[in-house]
Short mmCIF file of C-alpha atoms and ligand atoms in Angstrom, two decimals:
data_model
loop_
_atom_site.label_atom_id
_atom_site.label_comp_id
_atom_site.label_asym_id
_atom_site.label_seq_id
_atom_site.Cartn_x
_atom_site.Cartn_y
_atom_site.Cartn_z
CA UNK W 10 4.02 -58.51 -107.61
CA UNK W 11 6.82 -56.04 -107.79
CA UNK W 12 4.54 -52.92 -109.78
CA UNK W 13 1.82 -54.19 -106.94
CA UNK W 14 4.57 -52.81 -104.28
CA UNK W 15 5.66 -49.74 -105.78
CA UNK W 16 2.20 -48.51 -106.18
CA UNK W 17 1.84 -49.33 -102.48
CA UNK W 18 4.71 -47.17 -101.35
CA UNK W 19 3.25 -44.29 -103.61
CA UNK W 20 0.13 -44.02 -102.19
CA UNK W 21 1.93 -43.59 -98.74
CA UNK W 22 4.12 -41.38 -99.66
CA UNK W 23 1.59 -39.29 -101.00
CA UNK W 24 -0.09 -39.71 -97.57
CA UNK W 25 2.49 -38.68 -95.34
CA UNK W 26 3.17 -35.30 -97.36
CA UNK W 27 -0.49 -34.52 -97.78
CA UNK W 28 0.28 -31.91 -94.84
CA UNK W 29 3.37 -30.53 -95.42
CA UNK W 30 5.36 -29.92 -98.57
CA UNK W 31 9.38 -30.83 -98.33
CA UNK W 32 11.98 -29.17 -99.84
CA UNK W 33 15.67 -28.35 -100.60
CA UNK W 34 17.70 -25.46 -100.95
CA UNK W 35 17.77 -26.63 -105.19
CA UNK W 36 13.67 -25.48 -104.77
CA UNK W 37 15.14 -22.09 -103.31
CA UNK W 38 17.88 -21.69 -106.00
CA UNK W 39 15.95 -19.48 -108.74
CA UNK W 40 12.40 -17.48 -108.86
CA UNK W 41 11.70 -20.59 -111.36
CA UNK W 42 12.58 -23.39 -109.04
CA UNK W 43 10.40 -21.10 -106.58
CA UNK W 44 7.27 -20.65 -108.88
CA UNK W 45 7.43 -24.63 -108.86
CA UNK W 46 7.86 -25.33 -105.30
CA UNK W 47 4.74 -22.83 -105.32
CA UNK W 48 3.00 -25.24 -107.79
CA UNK W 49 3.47 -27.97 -105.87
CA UNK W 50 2.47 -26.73 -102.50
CA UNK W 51 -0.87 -25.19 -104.07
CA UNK W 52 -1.30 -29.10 -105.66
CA UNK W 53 -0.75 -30.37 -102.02
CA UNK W 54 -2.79 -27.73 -100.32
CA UNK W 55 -5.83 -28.08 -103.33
CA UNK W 56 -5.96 -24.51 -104.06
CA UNK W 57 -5.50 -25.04 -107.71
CA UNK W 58 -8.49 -23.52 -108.44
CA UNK W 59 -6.87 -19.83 -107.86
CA UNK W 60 -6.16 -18.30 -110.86
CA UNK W 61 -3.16 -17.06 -112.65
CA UNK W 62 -3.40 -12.77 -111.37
CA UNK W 63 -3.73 -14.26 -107.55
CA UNK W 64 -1.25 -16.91 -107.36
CA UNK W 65 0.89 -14.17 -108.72
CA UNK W 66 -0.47 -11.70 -106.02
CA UNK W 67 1.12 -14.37 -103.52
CA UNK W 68 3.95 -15.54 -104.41
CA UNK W 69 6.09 -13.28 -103.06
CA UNK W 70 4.43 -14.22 -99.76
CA UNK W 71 4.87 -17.44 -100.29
CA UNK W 72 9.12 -16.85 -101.42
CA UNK W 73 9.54 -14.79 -97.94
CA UNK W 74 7.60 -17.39 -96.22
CA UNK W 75 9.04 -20.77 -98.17
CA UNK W 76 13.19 -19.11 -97.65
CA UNK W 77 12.40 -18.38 -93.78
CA UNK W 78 11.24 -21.83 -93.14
CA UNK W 79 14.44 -23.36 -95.03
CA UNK W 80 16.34 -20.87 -92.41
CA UNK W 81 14.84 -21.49 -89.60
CA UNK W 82 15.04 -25.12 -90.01
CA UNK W 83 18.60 -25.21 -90.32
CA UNK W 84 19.39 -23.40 -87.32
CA UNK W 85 21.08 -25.47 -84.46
CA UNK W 86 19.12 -26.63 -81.54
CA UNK W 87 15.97 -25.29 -82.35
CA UNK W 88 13.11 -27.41 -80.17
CA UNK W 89 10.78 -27.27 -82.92
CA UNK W 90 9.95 -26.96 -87.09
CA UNK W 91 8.36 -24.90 -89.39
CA UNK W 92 6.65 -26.21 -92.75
CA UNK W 93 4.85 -24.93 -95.87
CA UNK W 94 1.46 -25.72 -94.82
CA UNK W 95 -1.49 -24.30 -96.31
CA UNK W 96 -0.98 -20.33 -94.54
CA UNK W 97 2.17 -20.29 -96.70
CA UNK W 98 1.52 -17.92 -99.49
CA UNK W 99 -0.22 -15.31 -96.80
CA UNK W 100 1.73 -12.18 -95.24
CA UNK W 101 1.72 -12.12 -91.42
CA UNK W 102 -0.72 -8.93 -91.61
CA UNK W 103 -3.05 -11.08 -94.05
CA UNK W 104 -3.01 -14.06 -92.24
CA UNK W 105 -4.03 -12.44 -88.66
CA UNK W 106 -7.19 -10.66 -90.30
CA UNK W 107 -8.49 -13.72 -91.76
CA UNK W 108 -7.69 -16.54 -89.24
CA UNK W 109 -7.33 -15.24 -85.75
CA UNK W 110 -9.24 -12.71 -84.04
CA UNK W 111 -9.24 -12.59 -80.12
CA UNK W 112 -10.00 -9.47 -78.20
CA UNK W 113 -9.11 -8.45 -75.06
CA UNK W 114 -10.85 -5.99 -72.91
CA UNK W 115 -9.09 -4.58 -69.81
CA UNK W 116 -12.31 -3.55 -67.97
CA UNK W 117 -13.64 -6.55 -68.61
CA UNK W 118 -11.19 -8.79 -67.77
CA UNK W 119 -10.49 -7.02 -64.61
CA UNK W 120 -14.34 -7.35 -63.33
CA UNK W 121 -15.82 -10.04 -61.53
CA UNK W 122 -12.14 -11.80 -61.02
CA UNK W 123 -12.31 -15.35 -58.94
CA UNK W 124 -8.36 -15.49 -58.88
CA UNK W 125 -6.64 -18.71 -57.57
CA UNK W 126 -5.08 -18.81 -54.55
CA UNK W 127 -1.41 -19.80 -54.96
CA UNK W 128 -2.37 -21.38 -51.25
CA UNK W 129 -4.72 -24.03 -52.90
CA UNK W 130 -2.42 -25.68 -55.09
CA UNK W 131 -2.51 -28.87 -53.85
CA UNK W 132 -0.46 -32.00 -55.82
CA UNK W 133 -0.78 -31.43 -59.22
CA UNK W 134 -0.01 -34.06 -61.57
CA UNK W 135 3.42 -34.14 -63.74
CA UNK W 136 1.80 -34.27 -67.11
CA UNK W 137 -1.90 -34.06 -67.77
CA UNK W 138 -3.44 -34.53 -71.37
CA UNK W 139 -7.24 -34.02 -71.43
CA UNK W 140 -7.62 -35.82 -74.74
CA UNK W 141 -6.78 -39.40 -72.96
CA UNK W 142 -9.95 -38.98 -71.13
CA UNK W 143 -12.62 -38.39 -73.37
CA UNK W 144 -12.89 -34.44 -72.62
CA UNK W 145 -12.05 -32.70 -75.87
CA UNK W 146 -13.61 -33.13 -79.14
CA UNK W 147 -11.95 -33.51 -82.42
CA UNK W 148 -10.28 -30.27 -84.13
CA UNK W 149 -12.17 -28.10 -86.07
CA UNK W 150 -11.63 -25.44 -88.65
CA UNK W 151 -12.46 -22.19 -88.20
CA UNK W 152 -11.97 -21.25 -92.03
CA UNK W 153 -11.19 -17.82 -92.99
CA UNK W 154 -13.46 -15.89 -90.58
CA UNK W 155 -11.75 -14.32 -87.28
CA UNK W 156 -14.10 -16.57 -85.03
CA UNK W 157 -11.06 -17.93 -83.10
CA UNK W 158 -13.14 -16.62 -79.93
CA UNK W 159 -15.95 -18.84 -80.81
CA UNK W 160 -13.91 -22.14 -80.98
CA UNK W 161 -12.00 -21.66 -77.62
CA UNK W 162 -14.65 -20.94 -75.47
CA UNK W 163 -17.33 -23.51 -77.33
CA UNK W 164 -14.10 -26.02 -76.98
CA UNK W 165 -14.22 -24.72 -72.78
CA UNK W 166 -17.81 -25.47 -72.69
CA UNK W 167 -17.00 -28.88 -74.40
CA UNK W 168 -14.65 -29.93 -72.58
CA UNK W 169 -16.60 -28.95 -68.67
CA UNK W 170 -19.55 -30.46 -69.92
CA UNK W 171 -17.77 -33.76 -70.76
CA UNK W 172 -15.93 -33.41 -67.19
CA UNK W 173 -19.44 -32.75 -65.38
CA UNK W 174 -21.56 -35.61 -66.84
CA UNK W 175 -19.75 -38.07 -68.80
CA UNK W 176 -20.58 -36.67 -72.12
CA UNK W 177 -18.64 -35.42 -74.71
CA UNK W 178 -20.86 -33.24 -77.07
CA UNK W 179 -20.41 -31.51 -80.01
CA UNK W 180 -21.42 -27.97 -79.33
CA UNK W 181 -22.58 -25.13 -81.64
CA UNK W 182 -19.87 -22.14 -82.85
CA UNK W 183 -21.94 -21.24 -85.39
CA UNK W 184 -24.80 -20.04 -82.74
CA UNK W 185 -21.83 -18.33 -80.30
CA UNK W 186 -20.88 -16.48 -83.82
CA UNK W 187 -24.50 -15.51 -84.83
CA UNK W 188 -26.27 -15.29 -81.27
CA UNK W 189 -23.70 -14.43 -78.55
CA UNK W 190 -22.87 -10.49 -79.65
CA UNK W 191 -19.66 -11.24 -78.97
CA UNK W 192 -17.96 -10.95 -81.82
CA UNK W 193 -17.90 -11.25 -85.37
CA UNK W 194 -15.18 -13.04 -88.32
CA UNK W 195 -13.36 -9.62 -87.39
CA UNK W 196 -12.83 -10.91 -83.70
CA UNK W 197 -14.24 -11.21 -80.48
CA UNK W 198 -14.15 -11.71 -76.73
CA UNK W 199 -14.44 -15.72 -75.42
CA UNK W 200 -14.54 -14.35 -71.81
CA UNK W 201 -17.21 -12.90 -72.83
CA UNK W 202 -19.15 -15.81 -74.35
CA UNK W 203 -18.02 -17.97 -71.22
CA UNK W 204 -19.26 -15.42 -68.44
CA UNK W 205 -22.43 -14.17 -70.57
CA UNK W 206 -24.31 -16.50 -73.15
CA UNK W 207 -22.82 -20.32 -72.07
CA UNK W 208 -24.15 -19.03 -68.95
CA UNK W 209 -27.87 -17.62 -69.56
CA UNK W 210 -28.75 -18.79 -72.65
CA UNK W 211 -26.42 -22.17 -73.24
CA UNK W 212 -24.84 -23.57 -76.46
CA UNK W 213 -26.61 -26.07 -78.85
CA UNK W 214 -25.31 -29.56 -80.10
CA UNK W 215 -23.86 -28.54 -83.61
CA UNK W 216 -24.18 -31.42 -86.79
CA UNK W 217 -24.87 -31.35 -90.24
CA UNK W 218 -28.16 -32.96 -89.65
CA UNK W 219 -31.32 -31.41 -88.71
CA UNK W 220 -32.97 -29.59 -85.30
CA UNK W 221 -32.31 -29.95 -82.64
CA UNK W 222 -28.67 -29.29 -83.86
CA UNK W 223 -28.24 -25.78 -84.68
CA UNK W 224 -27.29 -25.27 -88.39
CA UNK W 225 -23.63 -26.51 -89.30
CA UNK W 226 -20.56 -23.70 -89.20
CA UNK W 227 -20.17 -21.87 -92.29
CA UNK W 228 -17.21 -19.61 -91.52
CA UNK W 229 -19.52 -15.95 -92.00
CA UNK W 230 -21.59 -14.56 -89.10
CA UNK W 231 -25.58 -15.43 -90.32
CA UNK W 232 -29.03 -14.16 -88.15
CA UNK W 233 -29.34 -16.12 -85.16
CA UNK W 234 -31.70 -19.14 -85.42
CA UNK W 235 -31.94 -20.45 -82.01
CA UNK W 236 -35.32 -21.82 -81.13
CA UNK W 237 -36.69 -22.14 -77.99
CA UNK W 238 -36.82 -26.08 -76.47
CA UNK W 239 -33.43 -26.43 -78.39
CA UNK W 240 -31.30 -28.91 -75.71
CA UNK W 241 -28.32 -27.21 -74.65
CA UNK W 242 -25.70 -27.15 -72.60
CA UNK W 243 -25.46 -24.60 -69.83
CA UNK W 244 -22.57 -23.50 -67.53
CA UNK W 245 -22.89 -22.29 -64.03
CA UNK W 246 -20.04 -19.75 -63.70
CA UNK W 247 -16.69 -19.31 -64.16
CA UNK W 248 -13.21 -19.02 -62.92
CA UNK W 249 -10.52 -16.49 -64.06
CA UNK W 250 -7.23 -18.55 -63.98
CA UNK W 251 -4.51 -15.94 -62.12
CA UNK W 252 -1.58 -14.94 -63.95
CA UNK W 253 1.37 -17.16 -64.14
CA UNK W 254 2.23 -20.37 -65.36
CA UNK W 255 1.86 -22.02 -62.03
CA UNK W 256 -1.52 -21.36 -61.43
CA UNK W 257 -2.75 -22.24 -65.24
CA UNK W 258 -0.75 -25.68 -64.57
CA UNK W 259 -3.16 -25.96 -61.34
CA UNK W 260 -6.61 -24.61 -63.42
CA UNK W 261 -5.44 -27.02 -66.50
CA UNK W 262 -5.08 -30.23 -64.18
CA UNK W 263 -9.14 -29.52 -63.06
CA UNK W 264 -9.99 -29.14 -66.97
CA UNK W 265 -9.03 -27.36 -70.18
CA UNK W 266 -8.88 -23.61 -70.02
CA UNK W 267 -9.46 -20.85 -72.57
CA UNK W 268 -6.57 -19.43 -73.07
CA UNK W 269 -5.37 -16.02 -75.37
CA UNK W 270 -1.92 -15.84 -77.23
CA UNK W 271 0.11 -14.10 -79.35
CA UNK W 272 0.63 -15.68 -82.70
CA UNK W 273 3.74 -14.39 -84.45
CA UNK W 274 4.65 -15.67 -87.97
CA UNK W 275 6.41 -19.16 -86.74
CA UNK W 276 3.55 -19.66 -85.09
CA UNK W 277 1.83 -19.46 -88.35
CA UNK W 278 4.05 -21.92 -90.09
CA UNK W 279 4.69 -23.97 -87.23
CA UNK W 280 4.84 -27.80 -88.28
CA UNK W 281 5.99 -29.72 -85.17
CA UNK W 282 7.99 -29.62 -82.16
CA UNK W 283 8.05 -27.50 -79.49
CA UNK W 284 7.24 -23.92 -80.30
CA UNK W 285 9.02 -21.39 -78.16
CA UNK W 286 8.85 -18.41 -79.96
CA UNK W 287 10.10 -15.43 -80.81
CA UNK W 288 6.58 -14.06 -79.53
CA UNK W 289 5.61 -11.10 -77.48
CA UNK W 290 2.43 -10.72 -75.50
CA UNK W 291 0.26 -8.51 -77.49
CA UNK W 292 -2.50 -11.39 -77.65
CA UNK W 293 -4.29 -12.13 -80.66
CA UNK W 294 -5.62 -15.65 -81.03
CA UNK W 295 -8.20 -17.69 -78.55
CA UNK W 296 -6.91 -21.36 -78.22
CA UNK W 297 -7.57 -23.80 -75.70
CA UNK W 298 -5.03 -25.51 -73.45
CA UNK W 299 -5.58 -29.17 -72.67
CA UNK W 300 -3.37 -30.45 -70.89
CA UNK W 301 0.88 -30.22 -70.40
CA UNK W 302 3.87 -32.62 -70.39
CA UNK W 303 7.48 -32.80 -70.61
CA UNK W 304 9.68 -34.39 -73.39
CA UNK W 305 12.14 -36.87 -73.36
CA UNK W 306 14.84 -34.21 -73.12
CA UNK W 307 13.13 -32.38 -69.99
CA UNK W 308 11.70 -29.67 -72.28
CA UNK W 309 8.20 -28.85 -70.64
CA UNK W 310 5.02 -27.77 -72.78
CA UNK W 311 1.58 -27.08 -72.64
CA UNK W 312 -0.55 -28.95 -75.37
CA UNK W 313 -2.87 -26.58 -77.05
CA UNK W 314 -5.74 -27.09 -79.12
CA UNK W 315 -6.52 -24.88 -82.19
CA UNK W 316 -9.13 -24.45 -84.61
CA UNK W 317 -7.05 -24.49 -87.83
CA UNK W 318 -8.07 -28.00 -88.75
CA UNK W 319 -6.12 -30.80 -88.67
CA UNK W 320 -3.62 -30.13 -91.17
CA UNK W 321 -1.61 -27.24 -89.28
CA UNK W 322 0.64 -28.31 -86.47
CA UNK W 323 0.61 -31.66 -84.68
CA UNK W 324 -2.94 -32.92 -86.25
CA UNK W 325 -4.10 -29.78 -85.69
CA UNK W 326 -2.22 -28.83 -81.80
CA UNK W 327 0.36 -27.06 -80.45
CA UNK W 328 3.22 -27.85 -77.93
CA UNK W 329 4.12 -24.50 -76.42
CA UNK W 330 6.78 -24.65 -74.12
CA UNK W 331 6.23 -23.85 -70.49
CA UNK W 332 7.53 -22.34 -67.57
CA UNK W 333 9.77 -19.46 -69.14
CA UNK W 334 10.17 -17.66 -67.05
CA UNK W 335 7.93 -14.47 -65.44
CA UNK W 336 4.33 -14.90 -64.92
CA UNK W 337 3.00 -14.53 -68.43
CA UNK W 338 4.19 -17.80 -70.28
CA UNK W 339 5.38 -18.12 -73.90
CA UNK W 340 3.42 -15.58 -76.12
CA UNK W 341 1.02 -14.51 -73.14
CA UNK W 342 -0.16 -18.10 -72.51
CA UNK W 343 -0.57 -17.54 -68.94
CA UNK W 344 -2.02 -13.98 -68.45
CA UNK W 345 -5.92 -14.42 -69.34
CA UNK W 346 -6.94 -18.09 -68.74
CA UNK W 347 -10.69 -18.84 -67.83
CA UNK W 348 -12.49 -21.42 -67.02
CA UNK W 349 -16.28 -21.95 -67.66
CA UNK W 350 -17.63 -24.03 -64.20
CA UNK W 351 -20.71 -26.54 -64.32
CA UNK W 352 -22.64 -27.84 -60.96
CA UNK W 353 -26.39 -28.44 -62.01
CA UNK W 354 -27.98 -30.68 -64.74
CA UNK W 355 -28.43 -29.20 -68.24
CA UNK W 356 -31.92 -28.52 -69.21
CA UNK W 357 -33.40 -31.00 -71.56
CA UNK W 358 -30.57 -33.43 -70.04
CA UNK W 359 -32.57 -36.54 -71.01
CA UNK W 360 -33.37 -35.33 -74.82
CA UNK W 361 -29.10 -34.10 -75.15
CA UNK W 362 -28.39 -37.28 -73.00
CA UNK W 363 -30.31 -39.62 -75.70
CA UNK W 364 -29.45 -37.07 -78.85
CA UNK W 365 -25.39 -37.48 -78.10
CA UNK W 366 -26.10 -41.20 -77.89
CA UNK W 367 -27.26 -41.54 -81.27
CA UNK W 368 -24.99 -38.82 -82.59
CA UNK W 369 -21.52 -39.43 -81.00
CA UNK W 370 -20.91 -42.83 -79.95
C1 NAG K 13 -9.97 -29.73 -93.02
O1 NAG K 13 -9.78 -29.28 -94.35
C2 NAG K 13 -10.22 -30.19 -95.34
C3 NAG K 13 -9.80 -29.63 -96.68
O2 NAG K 13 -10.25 -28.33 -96.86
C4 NAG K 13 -11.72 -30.39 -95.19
O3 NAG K 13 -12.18 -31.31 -96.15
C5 NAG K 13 -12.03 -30.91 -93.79
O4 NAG K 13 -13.40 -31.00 -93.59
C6 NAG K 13 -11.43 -29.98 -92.74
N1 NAG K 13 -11.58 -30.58 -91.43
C7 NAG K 13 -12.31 -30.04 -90.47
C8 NAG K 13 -12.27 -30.71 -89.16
O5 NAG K 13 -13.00 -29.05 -90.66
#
């Protein structure tokens, strides 16, 4: 009985760590006790496939990165944590190029603006969480390609679609990356993807199985293979959320919006909690915002979904925290929200109607 037990408790243990790796100040104490935190961490995070001259490459990434996490989470009333998850041997610099990639065009966002009327706020709920009602689809992964664009609008376009008919479907940032022109793994626009191409040409289921999915996401930009008779999903228009945190709070209660942020090295080791910074507004990363709430000790938030898997964060989300003050939110969060909108059928609704059914449910 007893050995019966303890392997029990193991294997749990081994569970609830699979994301994060603890440790104590002893694990900070010499470059020794540092190489084997680093061990460990690579063991948890399965890269030890990397070999000797890399590891070595990072680990001074990983020693800045592993002490300013033991800081940070010793510091008094702090709303939120930091952890060694698996961005913790990369530089901030490094890090950016490979995992986040938003543009932002000033032209463009400044043409063809719907704004919201402050006037037509009408009751709003208190907390709103998008997830509880079958509009947002489980996290994904991005890998290391700067497609971040890709996975908030597709996520938009997931997330309307499922709002307009009932359906939540698994849609395509592989064809967005190949087909749309709007960007590359070096970045793009999602405003773009929502006001052009989710628009004319629509965005295909996405599976590992066979057409009519479009091929499954492999992280690098390939030739685009859309074939005509593909079923789709199409979006009617969209809607430029106006600036401030009042009126995202408004667009966010009427569906998830696309949202672009600043990420900032906490943001990169963020664990759990609610992050509030230090950011500025010099946006970098696509996410999508899902809903808001408020915690138990009146700390509000807006829960954001990223594409970083499900390891990073809260199983893969953010809690940002909201109304700051000003009218761009916590690391830009409220200056370029859009919306994709949806009125009219999709074509092929019958063959994506009977596809999803077999697929999804
Ligand atoms: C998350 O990462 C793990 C390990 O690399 C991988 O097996 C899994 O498929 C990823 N999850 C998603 C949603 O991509």
């Amino acid at each position: 009985m007893k050995p019966l037990v303890a392997v029990l408790v193991i294997a749990v243990a081994a569970m609830a760590v699979a994301d994060d790796v603890p440790f104590t100040d002893k694990d900070l104490e010499s470059e020794e006790s540092i190489w084997k935190l680093y061990e460990r961490w690579g063991h948890v995070h399965g890269l030890t496939s990397r070999d000797l001259a890399e590891k070595g490459s990072r680990f001074e990434a990983f020693k800045v990165n592993a002490k300013h996490v033991n800081e940070f989470n010793k510091k008094e009333g702090m709303t939120y944590e930091l952890g060694l998850n698996k961005f913790a041997d990369m530089t901030l610099e490094e890090f950016l190029a490979k995992y986040a990639g938003a543009k932002v065009d000033a032209v463009i966002l400044q043409a063809s603006v719907r704004e919201l009327e402050e006037e037509v706020i009408g009751d709003v709920p208190t907390t709103w969480d998008w997830r509880q009602h079958g509009a947002v689809t489980a996290v994904k992964d991005q890998g290391q390609c700067g497609s971040c664009w890709a996975f908030s609008a597709v996520g938009a376009v997931e997330s309307a679609n499922a709002i307009a008919t009932g359906n939540l479907l698994k849609l395509s940032e592989q064809q967005v990356l190949d087909c749309s022109g709007d960007g590359d793994c070096n970045g793009g626009w999602p405003d773009m993807v929502l006001k052009g191409y989710a628009i004319e040409q629509g965005i295909a289921l996405d599976s590992s199985g066979n057409p009519p999915y479009y091929p499954p996401y492999v992280a690098a930009k390939m030739s685009c293979r859309t074939v005509a008779g593909k079923p789709v999903v199409k979006m009617d228009g969209t809607t430029r959320v106006a600036s401030g945190e009042t009126a995202l709070k408004q667009s966010v209660s009427l569906q998830p919006v696309s949202v672009l942020i600043e990420a900032d090295t906490n943001f990169q080791l963020y664990k759990s909690g609610v992050y509030s910074g230090p950011c500025g507004t010099k946006v970098n990363h696509a996410v999508l915002a899902v809903g808001y709430g408020v915690t138990s000790n009146n700390i509000n938030y807006w829960i954001v979904k990223n594409s970083w898997n499900t390891t990073w964060g809260e199983s893969g989300y953010i809690r940002m925290k909201r109304d700051v003050g000003g009218n761009k939110g916590l690391c830009g969060i409220a200056m370029y929200g859009i919306y994709p909108t949806k009125i009219k059928q999709n074509p092929f609704s019958s063959v994506a109607a009977s596809v999803a059914d077999a697929a999804f449910y």
